């Protein structure tokens, strides 16, 4: 796809400074961009590159002053980074809209229902009674089990697997290799030391506008639903156990795990590699530091916690600072003991 | 599939109280169940729902007394939850038995051997000299490398990959995306700073009745076998390194990692996100807390450990409690130092 | 494949002691090897097995003295383990060279370019403008997005997914289920509490001689490239975030995560389950202990760090040792307080 500076200026409502017919067909960083590429300058510390870049078109802040001559065509907007991001989003939207049709070989049950403008990549597998909304993009190697429902405009990247009965909302993005609806980890101990599987007959419900990274796992509920509420963003390699619930607009960084039946509130931020035990509740707006181990419910909203086991963030920082000096702390105690022993010895010798 | 209350009562040896012809075709939680659904009441705190539920059939404890009229047909059994679970397990068994045959397109070597009543989903790949037992269910997108052996009644969910030469026992369940038999992580440092791969020519042996979650990784041995002993249950995203051994009926929660050549005993319970260093031994019945970092062998059976580095569970709890109060502890030391300085100063001024 | 002792001796430049026509067709550990197998004896503590093994051929150190009669044919070399490893590597190379051709059904764009002696397994998907070098082995179920470039002699195991625009060098090995080039985790908070996706238009560049384990995830850069430099070795289930850079010959153990824009130097060793925050720099040769949480740049090369938050390895060990004795430490403080109170009380009563 090719765009002229004039077309781009129109899309982002910018003002052209240079040749409106300059044409770009890809994107680059300002320090690496070549002729035929579009870039942007937002951070003043990169200004020098503006005078040396080969980029054909550069989006810059309206307020940017020029110290030298610029070869590239400039497009001035109030916020260059935000305009660039908007442009990219539109570009990807256009690219997605161009993906339409059913590639062969694929396996689509004649009992499945597909909406308009759907794309199904080769080697994808769509079981009986699956319902797929309009504009849905299903990359190759996707598996959708019986009765799965996929909302409009959702994108499933290669190798996503969704077990039977799970529901995915609209405008959801799930990255490659993620597994939705595998059995929850439930086994009842038997008298002879073996374990008997507890059937997992619930499902997973993913609401609208959720994004989930690559190779994550979200288990189906024992009974009822494991729920990812609207707008939540989950990074790669995350584990969400059976019957857990992730609140609206909550953001979870990579490799974090949420145990069974735990309910995470809205607008929670969780760092990477954190772990949350089962059957607790995390209040709205809680910030959980990376690698935390959360063992108790967090009841007051908007608090910050850290550590394993996790407690108040600021107190944890203080304890961690002293932890680093424990050898010195021990020495101070030994010194005190020594001084006291001397005092007592002197007293003894006097009396 | 549809079942009448009479059929269900027969399966779980229960006593009907109501219409034996009431028909159900799916399951639900008592607080959400609709007409045509089966549910159960085990926990007395949900009793109120018994009088309002729309469920057509409810399994309840024989001892349950009724305070009001119930619309649903009741089936009374000694233990409602256990009866419900049994029923679900039978239901899933029936469903599995109905999956039979080879879907197309699939890739099955003519040098592979398949047992009776096997299901192979579309896009699955079965290499030369693979042997598959009877009643095995292979979902779509499964890869079985050369010479892989799969025992009777085993279920491989979509996208399971088993590298060449690995052996999987009977009644094993492996969830989507799990990789069995990838190369162990072995590289010999060279004089120039690069690393030379140590060939990994062993395999993985998974014994009977093992269950493994989604997107887990179990590496093949350098030489010999990485072994998951019978009845072990492994959750999602678990890493088992080359030549490790996991004992009978050991249970490992999500995102835990076991390093190379470590031997975990029988009936061990490991929490999530724990890590075990290589070349150590963990005694039977050890309980390892979530997020523990185990750096030494555990020699006495049935002990509990916690922390990173891990030591005795109770002692760890005590240390962690004091850790939280380290700032106060430091203040007590400062107070002592102050008091002592004063004492010494007074002594000085007296003498 | 079958090899005689004479052929093997030629390959590893060894000296035969016994029947040069003895034939082997597989490998085994010395304590388990059967007739028709090749094994080796490197560690003197296994010498006893030399006299009982059923192996047809045993590679031993030239210096090894024999205390009894050995049935097997021996091949003497300066370093038995290294010779065995060399042999295995050659064996696997031969096996790989035999994998050639395009299996059906596969999906290969007519706009893709494939080199000589390439293998493409069934159900693999190769998009438009993909370029694949010579001798590349692509197992089944691999996905290569638009414009992906794969260098000579690279091996992609089943179910590897590489998103559009990513570049993989020569002699690279990527194990099953690993995802390269999924979107970086970038979302801009909006005034209403929702998040707006920041388009991720960069790519991933993997240089020559890199090996990556199973089910790992390496995200594409927001702009520019996430880079894995030559010779780096990454284990299973590792997360590398957008715009991160992993230095030459750096080794990272399983389940470790590197956050966005962080630059790891050369010859760094990272233990398993470690986490590194974003936007920091780790000096060449740093050793990072398993489960560390690295929150600050490491500036001096070849240092070792540990703990969460991580600091100097030796100091961490000392602090951890005292942590274990915190209850005792607290008791010493209480004793001091008690002794001091007594001293003060006595002083009072005297005056």
Short mmCIF file of N, CA, C and O in Angstrom, two decimals, chain A residues 27-29 32 40 81 84-86 88-89 92 103-105 119 122-123 139-141 157-159 161 175-176 211 214-215 233-237 249 251-255 267 269 273 291 320 323-327 330 333-334 336-337 340 343-344 347, chain C residues 105-107 123-125 141-143 161 163 177 179 183 185 187 193-201 215-217 219 223-224 237-239 255-257 273-275 291-293 308-309 311 318-320 322-323 329 332-333 336 339-340 343 346:
data_model
loop_
_atom_site.label_atom_id
_atom_site.label_comp_id
_atom_site.label_asym_id
_atom_site.label_seq_id
_atom_site.Cartn_x
_atom_site.Cartn_y
_atom_site.Cartn_z
N UNK A 27 7.01 2.06 7.43
CA UNK A 27 7.31 2.89 8.59
C UNK A 27 8.73 2.62 9.08
O UNK A 27 9.24 1.53 8.89
N UNK A 28 9.33 3.59 9.71
CA UNK A 28 10.66 3.36 10.28
C UNK A 28 10.90 4.28 11.46
O UNK A 28 10.17 5.27 11.66
N UNK A 29 11.93 3.97 12.29
CA UNK A 29 12.39 4.88 13.33
C UNK A 29 13.13 6.02 12.66
O UNK A 29 13.84 5.79 11.67
N UNK A 32 16.69 5.44 11.50
CA UNK A 32 16.96 4.35 10.54
C UNK A 32 16.14 4.47 9.26
O UNK A 32 16.37 3.71 8.31
N UNK A 40 8.32 9.72 12.57
CA UNK A 40 7.81 10.84 13.35
C UNK A 40 8.92 11.33 14.28
O UNK A 40 9.87 10.58 14.59
N UNK A 81 3.40 11.90 18.27
CA UNK A 81 3.39 10.47 18.59
C UNK A 81 1.98 9.91 18.49
O UNK A 81 1.75 8.85 17.91
N UNK A 84 0.88 9.57 14.95
CA UNK A 84 1.55 8.43 14.31
C UNK A 84 0.86 7.13 14.72
O UNK A 84 0.58 6.25 13.89
N UNK A 85 0.54 7.01 16.03
CA UNK A 85 -0.10 5.80 16.54
C UNK A 85 -1.49 5.63 15.90
O UNK A 85 -1.88 4.52 15.51
N UNK A 86 -2.22 6.73 15.80
CA UNK A 86 -3.54 6.69 15.17
C UNK A 86 -3.43 6.18 13.74
O UNK A 86 -4.20 5.33 13.28
N UNK A 88 -1.06 4.33 12.44
CA UNK A 88 -0.71 2.91 12.42
C UNK A 88 -1.93 2.05 12.68
O UNK A 88 -2.13 1.01 12.05
N UNK A 89 -2.75 2.49 13.63
CA UNK A 89 -3.94 1.72 13.96
C UNK A 89 -4.86 1.65 12.75
O UNK A 89 -5.40 0.59 12.41
N UNK A 92 -3.39 -0.76 10.20
CA UNK A 92 -3.61 -2.18 10.52
C UNK A 92 -5.06 -2.56 10.33
O UNK A 92 -5.37 -3.68 9.94
N UNK A 103 -9.68 -19.94 3.47
CA UNK A 103 -8.58 -20.63 2.79
C UNK A 103 -8.74 -22.14 2.90
O UNK A 103 -9.30 -22.64 3.87
N UNK A 104 -8.20 -22.83 1.89
CA UNK A 104 -8.26 -24.29 1.90
C UNK A 104 -6.86 -24.88 2.00
O UNK A 104 -5.93 -24.28 1.47
N UNK A 105 -6.67 -26.03 2.65
CA UNK A 105 -7.72 -26.77 3.34
C UNK A 105 -8.00 -26.21 4.74
O UNK A 105 -7.08 -25.86 5.46
N UNK A 119 -12.55 -14.05 7.83
CA UNK A 119 -11.40 -14.74 7.25
C UNK A 119 -11.12 -15.99 8.08
O UNK A 119 -11.07 -15.92 9.31
N UNK A 122 -6.01 -21.28 6.38
CA UNK A 122 -5.85 -22.71 6.13
C UNK A 122 -5.54 -23.44 7.44
O UNK A 122 -4.91 -22.90 8.33
N UNK A 123 -5.97 -24.68 7.51
CA UNK A 123 -5.70 -25.58 8.64
C UNK A 123 -6.40 -25.15 9.93
O UNK A 123 -6.08 -25.65 11.01
N UNK A 139 -6.73 -16.68 12.00
CA UNK A 139 -5.49 -17.07 11.33
C UNK A 139 -5.40 -18.60 11.22
O UNK A 139 -6.21 -19.33 11.81
N UNK A 140 -4.39 -19.11 10.50
CA UNK A 140 -4.23 -20.56 10.38
C UNK A 140 -4.04 -21.26 11.74
O UNK A 140 -3.61 -20.64 12.71
N UNK A 141 -4.37 -22.56 11.73
CA UNK A 141 -4.09 -23.45 12.88
C UNK A 141 -4.91 -23.11 14.12
O UNK A 141 -4.52 -23.49 15.23
N UNK A 157 -5.12 -15.11 16.47
CA UNK A 157 -3.85 -15.34 15.78
C UNK A 157 -3.56 -16.86 15.68
O UNK A 157 -4.26 -17.67 16.29
N UNK A 158 -2.51 -17.21 14.92
CA UNK A 158 -2.29 -18.64 14.61
C UNK A 158 -2.18 -19.52 15.85
O UNK A 158 -1.49 -19.18 16.81
N UNK A 159 -2.85 -20.65 15.81
CA UNK A 159 -2.70 -21.64 16.85
C UNK A 159 -3.43 -21.33 18.13
O UNK A 159 -3.18 -21.97 19.15
N UNK A 161 -6.30 -21.91 20.62
CA UNK A 161 -7.21 -23.06 20.83
C UNK A 161 -8.28 -22.64 21.82
O UNK A 161 -7.95 -22.24 22.94
N UNK A 175 -3.55 -13.67 20.98
CA UNK A 175 -2.33 -13.97 20.23
C UNK A 175 -2.02 -15.47 20.18
O UNK A 175 -2.62 -16.28 20.89
N UNK A 176 -1.04 -15.74 19.32
CA UNK A 176 -0.72 -17.12 18.93
C UNK A 176 -0.49 -18.06 20.12
O UNK A 176 0.16 -17.70 21.10
N UNK A 211 -7.63 -7.98 25.29
CA UNK A 211 -6.50 -8.49 24.50
C UNK A 211 -5.68 -9.45 25.36
O UNK A 211 -5.42 -9.19 26.53
N UNK A 214 0.49 -14.09 23.84
CA UNK A 214 0.81 -15.40 23.28
C UNK A 214 1.01 -16.46 24.36
O UNK A 214 1.49 -16.16 25.45
N UNK A 215 0.67 -17.69 24.02
CA UNK A 215 0.93 -18.86 24.88
C UNK A 215 0.42 -18.70 26.31
O UNK A 215 0.97 -19.27 27.25
N UNK A 233 -6.47 -6.40 29.76
CA UNK A 233 -5.33 -6.67 28.87
C UNK A 233 -4.39 -7.64 29.57
O UNK A 233 -3.87 -7.32 30.65
N UNK A 234 -4.19 -8.79 28.97
CA UNK A 234 -3.34 -9.83 29.58
C UNK A 234 -2.16 -10.11 28.66
O UNK A 234 -2.33 -10.32 27.46
N UNK A 235 -0.99 -10.15 29.24
CA UNK A 235 0.26 -10.32 28.49
C UNK A 235 0.53 -11.82 28.23
O UNK A 235 -0.29 -12.68 28.55
N UNK A 236 1.68 -12.12 27.70
CA UNK A 236 2.06 -13.49 27.34
C UNK A 236 2.22 -14.40 28.56
O UNK A 236 2.58 -13.96 29.63
N UNK A 237 2.01 -15.69 28.35
CA UNK A 237 2.35 -16.75 29.30
C UNK A 237 1.67 -16.58 30.66
O UNK A 237 2.18 -17.01 31.69
N UNK A 249 -10.92 -3.55 32.54
CA UNK A 249 -9.74 -2.69 32.35
C UNK A 249 -8.57 -3.03 33.27
O UNK A 249 -7.73 -2.18 33.54
N UNK A 251 -5.01 -4.76 33.96
CA UNK A 251 -3.86 -5.01 33.10
C UNK A 251 -2.90 -5.96 33.83
O UNK A 251 -2.52 -5.68 34.97
N UNK A 252 -2.53 -7.05 33.20
CA UNK A 252 -1.68 -8.06 33.85
C UNK A 252 -0.47 -8.33 32.98
O UNK A 252 -0.60 -8.74 31.83
N UNK A 253 0.72 -8.13 33.54
CA UNK A 253 1.96 -8.33 32.77
C UNK A 253 2.34 -9.82 32.71
O UNK A 253 1.77 -10.66 33.41
N UNK A 254 3.31 -10.10 31.88
CA UNK A 254 3.64 -11.48 31.50
C UNK A 254 3.99 -12.40 32.67
O UNK A 254 4.55 -11.99 33.67
N UNK A 255 3.66 -13.68 32.49
CA UNK A 255 4.06 -14.78 33.38
C UNK A 255 3.43 -14.70 34.76
O UNK A 255 3.85 -15.40 35.68
N UNK A 267 -9.60 -2.16 36.94
CA UNK A 267 -8.47 -1.23 36.86
C UNK A 267 -7.31 -1.60 37.77
O UNK A 267 -6.57 -0.75 38.26
N UNK A 269 -3.61 -3.14 38.31
CA UNK A 269 -2.38 -3.29 37.52
C UNK A 269 -1.52 -4.35 38.19
O UNK A 269 -1.13 -4.19 39.34
N UNK A 273 5.22 -11.92 36.54
CA UNK A 273 5.64 -13.02 37.43
C UNK A 273 5.06 -12.92 38.83
O UNK A 273 5.59 -13.50 39.77
N UNK A 291 6.54 -9.94 40.59
CA UNK A 291 7.03 -11.03 41.46
C UNK A 291 6.39 -11.05 42.84
O UNK A 291 6.85 -11.79 43.72
N UNK A 320 12.81 -4.28 52.76
CA UNK A 320 13.81 -4.79 51.82
C UNK A 320 15.13 -4.03 51.96
O UNK A 320 16.21 -4.62 51.84
N UNK A 323 16.76 -5.44 54.96
CA UNK A 323 17.19 -6.80 54.63
C UNK A 323 18.60 -6.79 54.04
O UNK A 323 19.45 -7.59 54.40
N UNK A 324 18.82 -5.83 53.16
CA UNK A 324 20.12 -5.71 52.51
C UNK A 324 21.23 -5.45 53.52
O UNK A 324 22.38 -5.77 53.29
N UNK A 325 20.87 -4.82 54.66
CA UNK A 325 21.87 -4.49 55.68
C UNK A 325 21.81 -5.41 56.89
O UNK A 325 22.33 -5.08 57.94
N UNK A 326 21.17 -6.56 56.73
CA UNK A 326 21.04 -7.45 57.90
C UNK A 326 22.38 -7.79 58.52
O UNK A 326 22.49 -7.83 59.76
N UNK A 327 23.44 -8.05 57.74
CA UNK A 327 24.72 -8.36 58.38
C UNK A 327 25.18 -7.22 59.30
O UNK A 327 25.67 -7.46 60.40
N UNK A 330 23.09 -7.20 62.44
CA UNK A 330 23.52 -8.24 63.38
C UNK A 330 24.79 -7.79 64.13
O UNK A 330 24.94 -8.06 65.31
N UNK A 333 23.91 -5.55 66.94
CA UNK A 333 23.41 -6.31 68.09
C UNK A 333 24.59 -6.94 68.85
O UNK A 333 24.66 -6.88 70.09
N UNK A 334 25.52 -7.52 68.10
CA UNK A 334 26.68 -8.14 68.75
C UNK A 334 27.47 -7.09 69.55
O UNK A 334 27.93 -7.35 70.67
N UNK A 336 26.29 -4.34 70.87
CA UNK A 336 25.51 -4.03 72.08
C UNK A 336 25.72 -5.09 73.15
O UNK A 336 25.93 -4.79 74.33
N UNK A 337 25.66 -6.33 72.71
CA UNK A 337 25.83 -7.43 73.67
C UNK A 337 27.20 -7.35 74.34
O UNK A 337 27.34 -7.54 75.55
N UNK A 340 27.34 -4.42 76.78
CA UNK A 340 26.56 -4.71 77.98
C UNK A 340 27.30 -5.68 78.89
O UNK A 340 27.31 -5.54 80.12
N UNK A 343 29.89 -3.80 80.72
CA UNK A 343 29.27 -3.01 81.79
C UNK A 343 28.99 -3.88 83.00
O UNK A 343 29.31 -3.53 84.14
N UNK A 344 28.37 -5.04 82.73
CA UNK A 344 28.00 -5.93 83.83
C UNK A 344 29.25 -6.47 84.53
O UNK A 344 29.29 -6.59 85.75
N UNK A 347 30.63 -3.78 86.74
CA UNK A 347 29.79 -3.64 87.93
C UNK A 347 30.14 -4.71 88.96
O UNK A 347 30.32 -4.43 90.14
N UNK C 105 -0.98 -32.10 2.80
CA UNK C 105 -1.22 -30.73 2.37
C UNK C 105 -0.40 -29.71 3.18
O UNK C 105 -0.26 -29.83 4.39
N UNK C 106 0.15 -28.75 2.45
CA UNK C 106 0.76 -27.59 3.12
C UNK C 106 0.29 -26.36 2.35
O UNK C 106 -0.29 -26.48 1.27
N UNK C 107 0.52 -25.19 2.91
CA UNK C 107 0.03 -23.97 2.27
C UNK C 107 1.24 -23.08 2.03
O UNK C 107 1.80 -22.52 2.97
N UNK C 123 0.76 -29.34 6.72
CA UNK C 123 0.01 -28.37 7.54
C UNK C 123 0.83 -27.14 7.92
O UNK C 123 0.42 -26.37 8.78
N UNK C 124 2.00 -26.98 7.31
CA UNK C 124 2.71 -25.72 7.56
C UNK C 124 2.18 -24.66 6.61
O UNK C 124 1.65 -24.96 5.54
N UNK C 125 2.32 -23.40 7.05
CA UNK C 125 1.70 -22.28 6.34
C UNK C 125 2.75 -21.22 6.09
O UNK C 125 3.34 -20.67 7.02
N UNK C 141 2.85 -27.85 11.00
CA UNK C 141 2.10 -26.88 11.82
C UNK C 141 2.87 -25.59 12.09
O UNK C 141 2.56 -24.88 13.05
N UNK C 142 3.87 -25.30 11.28
CA UNK C 142 4.59 -24.03 11.45
C UNK C 142 3.83 -22.94 10.70
O UNK C 142 3.29 -23.18 9.62
N UNK C 143 3.80 -21.73 11.26
CA UNK C 143 3.20 -20.57 10.59
C UNK C 143 4.27 -19.50 10.38
O UNK C 143 4.91 -19.08 11.34
N UNK C 161 5.42 -20.33 15.50
CA UNK C 161 4.67 -19.29 14.78
C UNK C 161 5.55 -18.05 14.71
O UNK C 161 5.98 -17.54 15.75
N UNK C 163 5.40 -14.24 13.32
CA UNK C 163 4.55 -13.19 12.74
C UNK C 163 5.29 -12.46 11.62
O UNK C 163 6.52 -12.50 11.53
N UNK C 177 6.05 -24.79 19.42
CA UNK C 177 5.10 -23.93 20.10
C UNK C 177 5.59 -22.53 20.41
O UNK C 177 4.84 -21.72 20.97
N UNK C 179 6.45 -18.68 19.96
CA UNK C 179 5.83 -17.61 19.19
C UNK C 179 6.81 -16.44 19.07
O UNK C 179 7.24 -15.88 20.07
N UNK C 183 2.45 -9.19 19.18
CA UNK C 183 2.47 -7.77 19.53
C UNK C 183 3.08 -7.54 20.90
O UNK C 183 2.78 -8.24 21.87
N UNK C 185 3.39 -5.60 24.46
CA UNK C 185 2.30 -5.29 25.39
C UNK C 185 2.30 -3.78 25.63
O UNK C 185 2.89 -3.29 26.58
N UNK C 187 -0.20 -0.39 25.80
CA UNK C 187 -1.54 0.16 25.85
C UNK C 187 -1.48 1.52 26.55
O UNK C 187 -0.90 1.63 27.63
N UNK C 193 -10.54 5.29 31.89
CA UNK C 193 -10.10 4.06 32.54
C UNK C 193 -9.82 2.92 31.58
O UNK C 193 -9.23 1.91 31.95
N UNK C 194 -10.23 3.07 30.31
CA UNK C 194 -9.93 2.03 29.32
C UNK C 194 -8.51 2.23 28.79
O UNK C 194 -7.84 3.20 29.12
N UNK C 195 -8.08 1.29 27.97
CA UNK C 195 -6.74 1.37 27.38
C UNK C 195 -6.85 1.33 25.86
O UNK C 195 -7.67 0.60 25.32
N UNK C 196 -6.00 2.12 25.22
CA UNK C 196 -5.98 2.15 23.76
C UNK C 196 -4.70 1.47 23.32
O UNK C 196 -3.61 1.77 23.82
N UNK C 197 -4.83 0.55 22.37
CA UNK C 197 -3.67 -0.21 21.93
C UNK C 197 -2.66 0.69 21.24
O UNK C 197 -3.01 1.49 20.38
N UNK C 198 -1.39 0.55 21.60
CA UNK C 198 -0.32 1.21 20.87
C UNK C 198 0.14 0.24 19.78
O UNK C 198 0.63 -0.85 20.09
N UNK C 199 -0.04 0.61 18.51
CA UNK C 199 0.33 -0.33 17.45
C UNK C 199 1.78 -0.77 17.57
O UNK C 199 2.65 0.05 17.91
N UNK C 200 2.03 -2.02 17.30
CA UNK C 200 3.37 -2.59 17.42
C UNK C 200 3.82 -2.92 16.01
O UNK C 200 3.45 -3.95 15.46
N UNK C 201 4.61 -2.01 15.42
CA UNK C 201 4.92 -2.18 14.00
C UNK C 201 6.38 -2.55 13.76
O UNK C 201 6.84 -2.58 12.62
N UNK C 215 7.55 -23.29 23.55
CA UNK C 215 6.50 -22.43 24.12
C UNK C 215 7.04 -21.12 24.71
O UNK C 215 6.46 -20.58 25.65
N UNK C 216 8.13 -20.63 24.17
CA UNK C 216 8.62 -19.30 24.56
C UNK C 216 7.87 -18.24 23.75
O UNK C 216 7.19 -18.55 22.77
N UNK C 217 8.01 -16.98 24.19
CA UNK C 217 7.35 -15.88 23.48
C UNK C 217 8.32 -14.71 23.36
O UNK C 217 8.88 -14.26 24.36
N UNK C 219 8.29 -10.95 21.76
CA UNK C 219 7.39 -9.97 21.14
C UNK C 219 8.10 -9.06 20.16
O UNK C 219 9.26 -8.69 20.36
N UNK C 223 8.45 0.02 17.61
CA UNK C 223 9.09 0.44 16.35
C UNK C 223 10.51 -0.09 16.44
O UNK C 223 11.07 -0.20 17.53
N UNK C 224 11.11 -0.44 15.31
CA UNK C 224 12.46 -1.01 15.34
C UNK C 224 12.39 -2.51 15.57
O UNK C 224 11.45 -3.16 15.11
N UNK C 237 9.62 -21.53 27.68
CA UNK C 237 8.66 -20.68 28.40
C UNK C 237 9.25 -19.33 28.82
O UNK C 237 8.82 -18.74 29.81
N UNK C 238 10.21 -18.86 28.06
CA UNK C 238 10.82 -17.56 28.33
C UNK C 238 10.02 -16.46 27.64
O UNK C 238 9.50 -16.65 26.55
N UNK C 239 9.95 -15.31 28.31
CA UNK C 239 9.26 -14.16 27.75
C UNK C 239 10.27 -13.05 27.48
O UNK C 239 11.00 -12.63 28.39
N UNK C 255 11.56 -20.09 31.93
CA UNK C 255 10.55 -19.32 32.65
C UNK C 255 11.02 -17.94 33.11
O UNK C 255 10.37 -17.30 33.92
N UNK C 256 12.16 -17.50 32.57
CA UNK C 256 12.63 -16.15 32.89
C UNK C 256 11.95 -15.14 31.97
O UNK C 256 11.58 -15.47 30.85
N UNK C 257 11.79 -13.91 32.46
CA UNK C 257 11.16 -12.87 31.66
C UNK C 257 12.01 -11.62 31.60
O UNK C 257 12.57 -11.19 32.61
N UNK C 273 13.30 -18.58 36.01
CA UNK C 273 12.27 -17.82 36.75
C UNK C 273 12.76 -16.46 37.25
O UNK C 273 12.18 -15.91 38.18
N UNK C 274 13.82 -15.93 36.64
CA UNK C 274 14.23 -14.58 36.98
C UNK C 274 13.37 -13.59 36.20
O UNK C 274 12.76 -13.94 35.19
N UNK C 275 13.33 -12.36 36.70
CA UNK C 275 12.59 -11.32 35.99
C UNK C 275 13.42 -10.05 35.95
O UNK C 275 14.09 -9.72 36.93
N UNK C 291 15.31 -17.00 39.95
CA UNK C 291 14.27 -16.29 40.73
C UNK C 291 14.66 -14.89 41.15
O UNK C 291 13.96 -14.28 41.96
N UNK C 292 15.75 -14.36 40.62
CA UNK C 292 16.09 -12.96 40.94
C UNK C 292 15.04 -12.03 40.35
O UNK C 292 14.41 -12.34 39.34
N UNK C 293 14.92 -10.87 40.98
CA UNK C 293 14.08 -9.81 40.42
C UNK C 293 14.98 -8.59 40.23
O UNK C 293 15.31 -7.91 41.19
N UNK C 308 15.32 -10.88 45.23
CA UNK C 308 14.25 -10.07 44.64
C UNK C 308 13.81 -9.06 45.68
O UNK C 308 13.16 -9.44 46.65
N UNK C 309 14.15 -7.77 45.55
CA UNK C 309 14.98 -7.20 44.49
C UNK C 309 16.42 -7.69 44.57
O UNK C 309 16.93 -7.94 45.66
N UNK C 311 20.46 -7.90 44.45
CA UNK C 311 21.70 -7.15 44.63
C UNK C 311 22.85 -8.14 44.68
O UNK C 311 22.66 -9.33 44.39
N UNK C 318 24.46 -13.65 52.51
CA UNK C 318 24.63 -13.32 53.92
C UNK C 318 23.31 -12.86 54.53
O UNK C 318 22.92 -13.29 55.60
N UNK C 319 22.61 -11.98 53.81
CA UNK C 319 21.32 -11.50 54.32
C UNK C 319 20.32 -12.64 54.44
O UNK C 319 19.56 -12.73 55.40
N UNK C 320 20.33 -13.53 53.45
CA UNK C 320 19.39 -14.66 53.50
C UNK C 320 19.68 -15.58 54.68
O UNK C 320 18.76 -16.11 55.31
N UNK C 322 20.92 -14.67 57.57
CA UNK C 322 20.43 -14.02 58.78
C UNK C 322 18.90 -14.02 58.80
O UNK C 322 18.28 -14.21 59.85
N UNK C 323 18.28 -13.85 57.62
CA UNK C 323 16.82 -13.91 57.52
C UNK C 323 16.29 -15.18 58.18
O UNK C 323 15.31 -15.16 58.93
N UNK C 329 17.40 -13.49 66.28
CA UNK C 329 17.89 -12.11 66.31
C UNK C 329 16.96 -11.26 67.17
O UNK C 329 17.40 -10.44 67.99
N UNK C 332 17.49 -11.91 70.77
CA UNK C 332 18.69 -11.25 71.31
C UNK C 332 18.40 -9.79 71.64
O UNK C 332 18.86 -9.27 72.65
N UNK C 333 17.60 -9.15 70.80
CA UNK C 333 17.22 -7.76 71.06
C UNK C 333 16.37 -7.68 72.32
O UNK C 333 16.59 -6.83 73.20
N UNK C 336 18.54 -8.04 75.31
CA UNK C 336 19.27 -6.80 75.57
C UNK C 336 18.37 -5.78 76.26
O UNK C 336 18.78 -5.13 77.22
N UNK C 339 17.88 -6.80 79.85
CA UNK C 339 19.10 -6.57 80.66
C UNK C 339 19.27 -5.08 80.95
O UNK C 339 19.60 -4.68 82.07
N UNK C 340 19.01 -4.27 79.93
CA UNK C 340 19.16 -2.83 80.08
C UNK C 340 18.14 -2.27 81.08
O UNK C 340 18.48 -1.44 81.93
N UNK C 343 19.34 -3.05 84.50
CA UNK C 343 20.44 -2.15 84.86
C UNK C 343 19.91 -0.80 85.32
O UNK C 343 20.31 -0.27 86.36
N UNK C 346 18.07 -1.03 88.63
CA UNK C 346 19.02 -1.11 89.75
C UNK C 346 19.61 0.26 90.07
O UNK C 346 19.71 0.67 91.22
#
